[in-house]
JSON list of C-alpha atoms in Angstrom, two decimals:
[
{"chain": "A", "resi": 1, "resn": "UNK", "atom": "CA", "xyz": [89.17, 116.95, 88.04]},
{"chain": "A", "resi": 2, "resn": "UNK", "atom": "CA", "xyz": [92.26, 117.22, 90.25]},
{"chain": "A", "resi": 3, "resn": "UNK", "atom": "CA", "xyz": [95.00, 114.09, 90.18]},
{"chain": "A", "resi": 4, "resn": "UNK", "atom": "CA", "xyz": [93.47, 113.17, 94.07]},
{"chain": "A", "resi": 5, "resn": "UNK", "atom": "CA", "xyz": [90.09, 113.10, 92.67]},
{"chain": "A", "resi": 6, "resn": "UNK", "atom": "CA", "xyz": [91.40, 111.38, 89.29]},
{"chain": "A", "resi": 7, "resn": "UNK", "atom": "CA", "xyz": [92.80, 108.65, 91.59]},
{"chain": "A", "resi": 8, "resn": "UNK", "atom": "CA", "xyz": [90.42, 108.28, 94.70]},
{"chain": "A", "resi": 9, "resn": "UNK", "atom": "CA", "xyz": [87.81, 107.52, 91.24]},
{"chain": "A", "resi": 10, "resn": "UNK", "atom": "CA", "xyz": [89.91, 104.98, 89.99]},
{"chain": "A", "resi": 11, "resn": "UNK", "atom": "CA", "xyz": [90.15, 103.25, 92.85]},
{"chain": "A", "resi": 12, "resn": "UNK", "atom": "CA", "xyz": [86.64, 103.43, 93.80]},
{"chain": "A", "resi": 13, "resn": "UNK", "atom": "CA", "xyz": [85.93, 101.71, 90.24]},
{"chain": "A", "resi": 14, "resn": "UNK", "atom": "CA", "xyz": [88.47, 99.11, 90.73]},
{"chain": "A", "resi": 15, "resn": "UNK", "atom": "CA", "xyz": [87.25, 98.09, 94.54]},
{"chain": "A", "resi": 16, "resn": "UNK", "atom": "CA", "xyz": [83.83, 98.42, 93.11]},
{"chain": "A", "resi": 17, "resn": "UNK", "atom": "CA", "xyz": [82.77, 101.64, 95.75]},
{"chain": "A", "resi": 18, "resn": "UNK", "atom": "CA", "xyz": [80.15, 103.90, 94.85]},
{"chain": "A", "resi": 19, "resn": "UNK", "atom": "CA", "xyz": [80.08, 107.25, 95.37]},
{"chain": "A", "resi": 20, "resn": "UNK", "atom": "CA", "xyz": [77.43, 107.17, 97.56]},
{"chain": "A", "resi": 21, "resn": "UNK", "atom": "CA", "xyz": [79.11, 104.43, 100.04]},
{"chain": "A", "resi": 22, "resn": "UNK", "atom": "CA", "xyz": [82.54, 106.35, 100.38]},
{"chain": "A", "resi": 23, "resn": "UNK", "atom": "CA", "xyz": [80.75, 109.56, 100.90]},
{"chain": "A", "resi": 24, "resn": "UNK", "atom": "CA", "xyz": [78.53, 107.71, 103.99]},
{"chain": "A", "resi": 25, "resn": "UNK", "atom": "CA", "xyz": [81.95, 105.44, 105.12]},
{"chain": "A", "resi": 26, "resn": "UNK", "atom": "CA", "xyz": [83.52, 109.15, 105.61]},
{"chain": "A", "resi": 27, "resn": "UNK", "atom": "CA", "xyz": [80.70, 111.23, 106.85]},
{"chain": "A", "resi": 28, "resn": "UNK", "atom": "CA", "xyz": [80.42, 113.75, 103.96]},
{"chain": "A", "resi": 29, "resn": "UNK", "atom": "CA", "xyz": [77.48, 114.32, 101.48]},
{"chain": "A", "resi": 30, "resn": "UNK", "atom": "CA", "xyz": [78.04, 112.60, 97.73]},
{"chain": "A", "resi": 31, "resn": "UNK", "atom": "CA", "xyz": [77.81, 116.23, 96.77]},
{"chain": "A", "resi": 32, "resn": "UNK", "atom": "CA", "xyz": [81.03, 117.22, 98.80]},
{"chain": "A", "resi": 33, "resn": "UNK", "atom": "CA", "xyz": [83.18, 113.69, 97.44]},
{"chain": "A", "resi": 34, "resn": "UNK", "atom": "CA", "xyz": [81.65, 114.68, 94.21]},
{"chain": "A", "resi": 35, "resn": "UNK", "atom": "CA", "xyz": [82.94, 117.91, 93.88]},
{"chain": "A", "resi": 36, "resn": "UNK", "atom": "CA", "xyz": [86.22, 117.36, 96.21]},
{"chain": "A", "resi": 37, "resn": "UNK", "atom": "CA", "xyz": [86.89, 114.66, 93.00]},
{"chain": "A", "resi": 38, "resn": "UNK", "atom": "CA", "xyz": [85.99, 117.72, 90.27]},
{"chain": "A", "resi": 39, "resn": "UNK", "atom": "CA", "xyz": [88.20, 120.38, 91.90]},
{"chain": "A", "resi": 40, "resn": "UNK", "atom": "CA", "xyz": [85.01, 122.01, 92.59]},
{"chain": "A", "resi": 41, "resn": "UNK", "atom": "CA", "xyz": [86.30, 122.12, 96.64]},
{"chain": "A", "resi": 42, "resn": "UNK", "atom": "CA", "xyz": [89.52, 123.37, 97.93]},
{"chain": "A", "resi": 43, "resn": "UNK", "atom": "CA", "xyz": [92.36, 120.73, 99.16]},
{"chain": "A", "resi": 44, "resn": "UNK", "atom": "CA", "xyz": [91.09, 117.72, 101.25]},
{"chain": "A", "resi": 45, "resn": "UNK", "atom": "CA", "xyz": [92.32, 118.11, 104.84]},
{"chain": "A", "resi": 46, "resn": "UNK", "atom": "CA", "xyz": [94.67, 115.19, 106.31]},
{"chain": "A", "resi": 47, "resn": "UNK", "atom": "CA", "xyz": [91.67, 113.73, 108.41]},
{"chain": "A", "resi": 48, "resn": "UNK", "atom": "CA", "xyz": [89.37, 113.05, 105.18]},
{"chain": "A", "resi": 49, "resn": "UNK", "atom": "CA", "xyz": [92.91, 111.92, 103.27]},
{"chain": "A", "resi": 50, "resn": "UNK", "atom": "CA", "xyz": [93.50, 109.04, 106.33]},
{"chain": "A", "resi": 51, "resn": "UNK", "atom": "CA", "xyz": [89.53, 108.21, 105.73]},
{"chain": "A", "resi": 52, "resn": "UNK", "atom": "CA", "xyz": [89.64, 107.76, 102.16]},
{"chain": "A", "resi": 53, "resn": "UNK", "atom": "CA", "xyz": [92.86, 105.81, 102.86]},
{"chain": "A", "resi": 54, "resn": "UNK", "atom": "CA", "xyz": [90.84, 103.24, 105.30]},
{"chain": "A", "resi": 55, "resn": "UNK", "atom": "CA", "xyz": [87.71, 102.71, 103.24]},
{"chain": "A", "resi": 56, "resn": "UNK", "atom": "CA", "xyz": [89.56, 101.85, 99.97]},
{"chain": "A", "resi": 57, "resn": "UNK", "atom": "CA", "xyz": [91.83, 99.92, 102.04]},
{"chain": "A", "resi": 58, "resn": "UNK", "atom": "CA", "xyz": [95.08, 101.27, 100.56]},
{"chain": "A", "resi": 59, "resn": "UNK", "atom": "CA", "xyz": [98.48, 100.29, 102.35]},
{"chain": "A", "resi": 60, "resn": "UNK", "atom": "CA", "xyz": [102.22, 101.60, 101.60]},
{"chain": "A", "resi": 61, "resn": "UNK", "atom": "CA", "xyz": [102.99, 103.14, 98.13]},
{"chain": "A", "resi": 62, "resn": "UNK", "atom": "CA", "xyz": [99.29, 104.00, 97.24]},
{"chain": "A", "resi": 63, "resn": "UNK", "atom": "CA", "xyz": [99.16, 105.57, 100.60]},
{"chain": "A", "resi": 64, "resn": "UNK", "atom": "CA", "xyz": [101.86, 107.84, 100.03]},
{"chain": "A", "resi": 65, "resn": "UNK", "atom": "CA", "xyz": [100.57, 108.66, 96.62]},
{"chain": "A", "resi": 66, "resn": "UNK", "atom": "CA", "xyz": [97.30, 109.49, 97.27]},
{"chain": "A", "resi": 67, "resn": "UNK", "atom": "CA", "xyz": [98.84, 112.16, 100.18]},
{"chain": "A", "resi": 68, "resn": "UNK", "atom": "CA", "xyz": [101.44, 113.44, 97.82]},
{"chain": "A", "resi": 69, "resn": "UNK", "atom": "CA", "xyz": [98.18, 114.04, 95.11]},
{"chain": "A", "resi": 70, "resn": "UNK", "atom": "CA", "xyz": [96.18, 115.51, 97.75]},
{"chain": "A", "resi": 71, "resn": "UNK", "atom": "CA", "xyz": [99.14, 117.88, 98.68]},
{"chain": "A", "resi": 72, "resn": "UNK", "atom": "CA", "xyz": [99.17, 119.28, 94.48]},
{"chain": "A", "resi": 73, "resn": "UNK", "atom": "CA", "xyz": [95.38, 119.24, 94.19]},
{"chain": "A", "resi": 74, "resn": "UNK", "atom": "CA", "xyz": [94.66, 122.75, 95.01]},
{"chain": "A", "resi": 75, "resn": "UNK", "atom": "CA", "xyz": [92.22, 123.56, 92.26]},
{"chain": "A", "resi": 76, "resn": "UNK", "atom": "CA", "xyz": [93.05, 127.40, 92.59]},
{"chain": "A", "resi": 77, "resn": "UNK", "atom": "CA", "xyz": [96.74, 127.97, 91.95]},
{"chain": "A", "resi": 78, "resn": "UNK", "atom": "CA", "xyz": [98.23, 131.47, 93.53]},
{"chain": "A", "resi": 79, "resn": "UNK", "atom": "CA", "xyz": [101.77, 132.45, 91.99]},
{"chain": "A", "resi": 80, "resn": "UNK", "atom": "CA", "xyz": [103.91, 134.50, 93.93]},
{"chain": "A", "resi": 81, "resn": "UNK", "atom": "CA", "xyz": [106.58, 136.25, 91.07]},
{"chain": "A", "resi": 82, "resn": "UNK", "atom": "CA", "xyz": [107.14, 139.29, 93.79]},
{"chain": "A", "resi": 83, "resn": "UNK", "atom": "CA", "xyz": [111.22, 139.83, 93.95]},
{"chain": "A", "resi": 84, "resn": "UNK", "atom": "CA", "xyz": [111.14, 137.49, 90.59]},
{"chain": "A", "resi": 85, "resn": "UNK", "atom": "CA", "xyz": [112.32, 138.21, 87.53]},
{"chain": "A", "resi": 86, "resn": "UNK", "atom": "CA", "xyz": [110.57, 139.88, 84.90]},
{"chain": "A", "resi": 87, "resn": "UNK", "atom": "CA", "xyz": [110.03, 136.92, 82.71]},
{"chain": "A", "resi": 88, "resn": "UNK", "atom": "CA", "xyz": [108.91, 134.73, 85.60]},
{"chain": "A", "resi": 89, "resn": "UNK", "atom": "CA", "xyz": [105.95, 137.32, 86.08]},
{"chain": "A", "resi": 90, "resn": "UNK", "atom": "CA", "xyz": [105.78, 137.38, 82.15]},
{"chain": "A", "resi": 91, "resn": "UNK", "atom": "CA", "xyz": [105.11, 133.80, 82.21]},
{"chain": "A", "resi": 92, "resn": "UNK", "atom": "CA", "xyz": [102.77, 132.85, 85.12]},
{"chain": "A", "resi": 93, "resn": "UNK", "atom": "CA", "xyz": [100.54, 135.35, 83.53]},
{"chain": "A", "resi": 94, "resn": "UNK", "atom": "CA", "xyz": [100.26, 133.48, 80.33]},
{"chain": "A", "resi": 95, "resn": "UNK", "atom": "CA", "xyz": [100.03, 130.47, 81.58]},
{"chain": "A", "resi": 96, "resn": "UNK", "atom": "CA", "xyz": [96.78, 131.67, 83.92]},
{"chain": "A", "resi": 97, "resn": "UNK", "atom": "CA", "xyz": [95.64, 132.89, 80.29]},
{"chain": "A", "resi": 98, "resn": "UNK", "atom": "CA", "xyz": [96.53, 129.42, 78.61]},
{"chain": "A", "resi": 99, "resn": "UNK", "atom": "CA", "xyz": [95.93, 126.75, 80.72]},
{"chain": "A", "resi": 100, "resn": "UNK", "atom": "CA", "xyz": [92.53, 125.74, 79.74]},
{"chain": "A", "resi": 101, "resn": "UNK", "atom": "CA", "xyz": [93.23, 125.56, 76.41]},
{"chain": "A", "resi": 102, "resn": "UNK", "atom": "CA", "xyz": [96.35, 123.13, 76.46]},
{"chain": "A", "resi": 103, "resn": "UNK", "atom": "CA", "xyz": [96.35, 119.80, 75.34]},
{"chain": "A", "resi": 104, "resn": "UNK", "atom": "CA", "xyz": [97.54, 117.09, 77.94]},
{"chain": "A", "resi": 105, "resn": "UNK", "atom": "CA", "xyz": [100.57, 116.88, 76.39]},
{"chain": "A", "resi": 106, "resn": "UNK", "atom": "CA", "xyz": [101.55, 120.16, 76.43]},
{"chain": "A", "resi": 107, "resn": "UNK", "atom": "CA", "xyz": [101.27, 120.25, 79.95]},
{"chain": "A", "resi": 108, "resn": "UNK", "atom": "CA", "xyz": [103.10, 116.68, 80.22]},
{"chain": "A", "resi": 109, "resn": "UNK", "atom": "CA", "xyz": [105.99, 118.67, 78.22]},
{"chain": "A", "resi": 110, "resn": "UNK", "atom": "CA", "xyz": [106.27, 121.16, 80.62]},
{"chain": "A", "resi": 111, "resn": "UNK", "atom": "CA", "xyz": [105.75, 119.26, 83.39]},
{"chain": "A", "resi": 112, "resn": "UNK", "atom": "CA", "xyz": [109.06, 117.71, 81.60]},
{"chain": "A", "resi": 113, "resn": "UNK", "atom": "CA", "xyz": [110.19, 121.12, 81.49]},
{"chain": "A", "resi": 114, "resn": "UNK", "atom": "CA", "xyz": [109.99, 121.80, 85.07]},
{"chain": "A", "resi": 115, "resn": "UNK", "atom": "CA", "xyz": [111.26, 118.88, 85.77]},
{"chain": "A", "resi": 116, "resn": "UNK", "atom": "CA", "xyz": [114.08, 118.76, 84.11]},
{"chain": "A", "resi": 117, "resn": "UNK", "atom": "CA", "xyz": [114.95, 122.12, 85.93]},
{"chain": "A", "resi": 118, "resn": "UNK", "atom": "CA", "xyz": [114.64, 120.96, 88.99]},
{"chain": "A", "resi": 119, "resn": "UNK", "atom": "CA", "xyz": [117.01, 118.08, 88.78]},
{"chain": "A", "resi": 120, "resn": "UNK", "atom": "CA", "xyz": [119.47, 120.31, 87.56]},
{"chain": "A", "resi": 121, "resn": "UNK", "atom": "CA", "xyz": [118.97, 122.23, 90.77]},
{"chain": "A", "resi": 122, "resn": "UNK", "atom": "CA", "xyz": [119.29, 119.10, 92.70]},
{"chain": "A", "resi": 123, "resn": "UNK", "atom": "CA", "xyz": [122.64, 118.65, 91.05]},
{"chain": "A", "resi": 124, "resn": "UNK", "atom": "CA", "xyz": [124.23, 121.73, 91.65]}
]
């Protein structure tokens, strides 16, 4: 499941819309929602974002969040290491090798990880 599937479910639950409903309110199949919500379908496009956005009747912040998720729900990561170095290469490899077979909190720690890096960046 990607995190804009993982949400758009959670606020289905909570506003008590079915699968079937949104996917009719928005003019797709409940096969398409289904599998946008699995990460079985690329990125949703802006127009079916702004639709999801209207039927669950989100405003501001959740909005914004569900836009930023949709933006890092690509369920088929491509890493470009070209004109990287050596262990940048080293590692995106691995980490295609690994990923199914972390924990959640080994990805929350280097989430952390990246993080943390990027901050630094921010402060330079």
């Amino acid at each position: 499941m990607t995190p804009f599937g993982q949400r758009v479910r959670a606020l289905r639950a909570v506003r008590g819309v079915t699968l079937a409903e949104m996917a009719a309110a928005l003019g797709v199949t409940p096969a398409y929602l289904s599998a946008l919500e699995h990460g079985k379908r690329g990125r949703p496009t802006f127009t079916l974002i702004q639709g999801v956005i209207h039927v669950l009747g989100v405003i501001w912040d959740e909005a914004d969040e569900l836009i930023r998720l949709a933006d890092l729900s690509h369920p088929r990561v491509t890493i470009d290491t070209a004109g990287l170095e050596p262990e940048a290469t080293l590692f995106a490899n691995r980490l295609s090798r690994e990923i199914a077979a972390l924990e959640p909190q080994d990805l929350q720690r280097l989430a952390a990880i990246i993080d943390e890096a990027a901050a630094r960046r921010g402060r330079s």
